[in-house]
Each structure stands twice: as C-alpha cells, then as structure tokens.
Amino acid sequence: MKQFRLFLLLVMLIPSVGFSQFFFDVSVDTAWNPTEVVFPPSPLQHQILFVGGDDVVQTTATYGNAPGQALAKQWHDFIGFTPDNDSDDLGWVSINHERIIANDSIGDGGGMTAFKVRRDPVTDLLEIVPQTLSDGRSGEFFNVDFVNTVGETGMNCGGITSSVDGRIWTAEEWFRSSNGSLGGQVRDLDPWTINTDIPGNFAGQTIEKYQNFNYMVEIDPKEAVAIRKQYNWGRQPFEGGAIASDNRTVYLGADATPGIFTKFVADVPGDFRSGRLFAYKHDAMGEPWVELPSNDLNVSLNFASEALSLGATMFNRLEWVTYYDGKIYMTETGRDNIGDRLKNGAAIGGVLDYHWVEPVRERHPELSEKTDDQILDFVMAGFYNDYYGRVLEFDPATGLVTTYVNGGPFLSSSPEIADYPDKHLSNPDGLNVMVTNGRPYMIICEDLNGTSNGRTPAGVSNRTCEMYLLDMSITDPSIDDLVRVSIVPLGAEVTGAQPTSDGKTILVNSQHPSSSNPYPYNNSLTYAITGWDEAITAITSLDELEKPALESLDFQVWPNPVSRVLNFNKVTDAALYNNSGQRIKVFRGLKSVDVSDLMPGVYFLKTLQGEGRKLIIQ
C-alpha cells in the first residue's frame, strides 16, 4: 500500500494502536541483530501556508465599514493558481471558502482569499509574498471583494483555473431555491438589479436575491476583486469547470442528480462574455450537444429544466472538471440513494447514457442477461445505489463519455481493519492533473458521502478522506494503479489539489475538520507538498520494490521513502522499539505502519511471531 500521511491524526490507525500490548515485552535486548531495513529520507517536504479562522485577511470598505482586517473565513475548498510571468515570484493562490456565514468586514455568504507565493531558492519551500494592492490594501492575505462588485457569493466550492493563462472562476454550488435557503447568513435580501457587461437581457434586470447565487464567478486574484458573474453560462449548482487550449471552450459540471454537463464556446478567444451555450446530449444527431440561448435571463435562471426539456444527458453529481491533452476529465461522485431523482429528470426529457452499464453489471451479476437499455432502466428506477462514484473521460473527438476509473471495489459490508483492502476509492470529488518531469499524473481527492459498504473499515465512524495520484500513461487504469499520497485530519475533506506551474508542489486544502483535533488541524487549512520533481522517480519504482515481497511467503518489510510508510507483505501484529530497547508503539492487524513521526535513528521491529527487523531511518 503506497501511502504518504502528512498528519498523525489517522482514524484508520487509532483502532490498531495499543491493542495486545501485553503480548510484547516492554523492552528488547539492543544486542539483537535482525535483518536491517534502511529507510532513506523522503524527497517530499510539507508546510502549512494558510489557516482559516487564524490568519488575518485584508478587507475593503464593506457595508459602511472602513477598510481593515478580519480573521479569514473557513471551509477551504477549491484552490486556483495564476502564474506570475513578470517576476521571479511563482504566482497567486486563490482559496475558496465554501461555508456561508455573515461577516461585517469580509461580506456575507461564502468567499475567497488570495495571496502570492514565491519559492525559496535554497529550501524550495514556498514563501508568502507581502503585497500592496491598487486599492491600498497591504499585507499577505486578501479577502476577495464580492460585495462591492458582483454581489455576495455563497457555497464557494469548486472552480476553474484556466489551462491557458491562469484566469480564475469560483463556483457557487449548493442550489438556493428561496431567500430563506440562504440560512440567515446573507442579511440583505432586497431584490438584486443585475449590473453586467454580458450582452443579452441581463443588465438592468431585477431578480430575487437568491437568484443572484449559483453562478461561475470570475475574479482577479492579483487585485483580490470579483470581475463578473457568468449569467450567460446558466444558473446551476456549479462545482467544477475547465477551459480548453483554444481559450474559447469552457466545460462545466453541476453537482446535482440529475446533473448537466455544459459547454460554452466563446465567440472570441479569451472573451467569455458572449458565445454559444450547450448541454451534453449523448444521443443527439451529429454533435452530442443541444444548444440553449446564452443571452436570455429566463433560460439562465431555469437552466436545468430548460436543458432537460431538450433531452440533455443526466449525470449523478458531477464535481470537478479538468482538461488535459485534448480531453476532459470529471468526477461523478455518486449518491447512495438516487431514488426518483433521475426518473423525475426523465419526465422532463432527460436521458441516461451508457457509461452506467459497466459499474451496474459489475455490482449486479444477476442482471447479466439484461440488455444495456434494461440496465439503464434499472438505474432510472432508482435501484442502483451509487456508493463510490467514478472519474469520467469525455473525448471531444468522439463525443463519448466513458469511465476512466471506477470507484470501489464494491463491498457488501465494511470489513475489519485487518481485512480492509489496500486501496479503496470512494466518492472522488476534487480533480486535477500535475505534469512533472514531463509525465502527467491525475490527482484525485475523496469526499466520502458515507461510511457504509467499505468506505471506511468497520467501527470507524469518521469519514477519512484520501488523495491519490494516478499515472496517466497507464492504459485502462484501475484502483490498483492509484498511489495514495495524502490523508487529512479527522473529519476533514481533502480538496484543492492544485499543482504549481513548475510541477514541484501540490497545494492541498483540509476542509471542515473535527473541532476536537489539536491546533491547527481543528481549522480548515491550506498546505503544500513540495518535491514532486524528485519524488516521482521514487513513486514509479515502488512497484518493482514491492514485487519480491509480495511473491514471498516469508515475512517481508520494505520502506516507502516518499510516504514515510513501512510496508509488510501480510497482515501483522508488531511492536516498535527505540535504540535503547524501549517499546514505543504497538500495531495490530496492519499491513503498513506510518513512521513519519519518528526521528532519524535506529529502531527495532518485532512481530508477535518473534520475527524482527532492524529499522534505520535516515
């Protein structure tokens, strides 16, 4: 199992540590000389950059209050990155705050924070760059001003980092159906008059306050201000999006069941104020798209029903969307109980495509004699519990959406930790592609919808979310090809997953962790994992390291220097002793041990059967 555990707050390890200590001596003879296992130093470094509720952001004059500063909002989600091509600094980082909460200084609703980073020439770590913006604000972290520009935002979840030039959009996700659904965290509920430079019947129109939420919203991270809400892309529970290399085509995903896969094609490259709007329809004649007016406010406000009435293809909660090498990848995170949601969408006109067939047939062998269309009827009727979700691939050249990698494996019940699979992908959400040393790696983040059916081991109630890398040079990838690279504190969602432009660092968010965690892991925070240009070499050699151990029946131990994890070839009860022979840890029923908290030195590992290894951590 390939693991890189950044934090020590690991739910999966807690039930395994401390049991059966009476089976192990409290000390061992330091003259004992078992086989040595050398643990090289990790090429990766990690650092915390930005802590919600703790770091201070610079604010503009808002709601009649003077410019000043305030504690940053929480619930960090999407991370955008805009390269700086005009200086030695690396670029600007944009952080979404998904939670909606009233705030006199920052503004009601959700929000964003922007800051700039550079790379230390000696350590390669990131440094926050102090800035003075054109509006006079000075500091390190800056609240993005929505209130005084486009109106409050809410539920700032995913977003877009343009693959062309690093332009940033934030996505307003949870769909608002009334002013009351704003939860009292947006206090000004007066009707909103649209002020926009988007052509059509938008500017000057007055809408209900809640109808000014649920758009893609472009921001300027360099000045920490919003630019425009994209009324011409439709009002949807947006999660993710991507801009193709032509700088005209935008692909968008909506987190709903049914969710619509949307495309906007700008008339002029880089100018997304005017263009043509489409919804994906896999069975359309010719191109698999149906067109909707992009300049009609009524269509925008009712986009989902308008698209479904034209026969749009229905998805089960589309999350993040990313572009690489001419193709679009998006996470369909799944939903345990689809119920009548797809059936209701079909009543309007929505249809299902055939990417459902593979996971349903795998889960339900009793349907082997059914046709593919009958499989779709099974899904439409709400009989398929989509526990794990998947990553989808859309190829514009063929017009087909196919499954790139399925979640799972399916488990009818949650196994004990000792029997838990080495790799299990549940409810993929955050998604990106990192290119380092010329090689592309997909970054996949989990956001567990539940704990049943093996999404966590039996008896583990916290939803422990993990982040994986997937080598995109692999043909027909599967769960076995995933490399686990990070796990966040108890209760948190792992998200963000934004590589820097030089391919050395992945920026990651730990969102809404348990408040019982020790500081700072009881706050949403942004951290950086640096050194991927060196670590990728180690990761690609891991399979060769593991083969001898897996093929041997004897007890085998091998280190993962990238992850700081000690792997065993079988489930093991073991104790760890320091160089003085004193017992410091006991592990029960594990196939790997996280040693990231151990200082360099000599240690002894002893199993319940008396087998041992001398561990040298460099």
Coordinates of C-alpha atoms in Angstrom, one line a residue, residues 207-215:
I207 CA -34.2 39.4 -9.7
E208 CA -34.8 37.9 -6.3
K209 CA -31.7 38.0 -4.1
Y210 CA -31.4 34.2 -4.0
Q211 CA -31.4 34.2 -7.8
N212 CA -28.1 36.1 -7.8
F213 CA -26.4 32.9 -6.4
N214 CA -25.3 29.7 -8.2
Y215 CA -23.1 31.1 -11.0

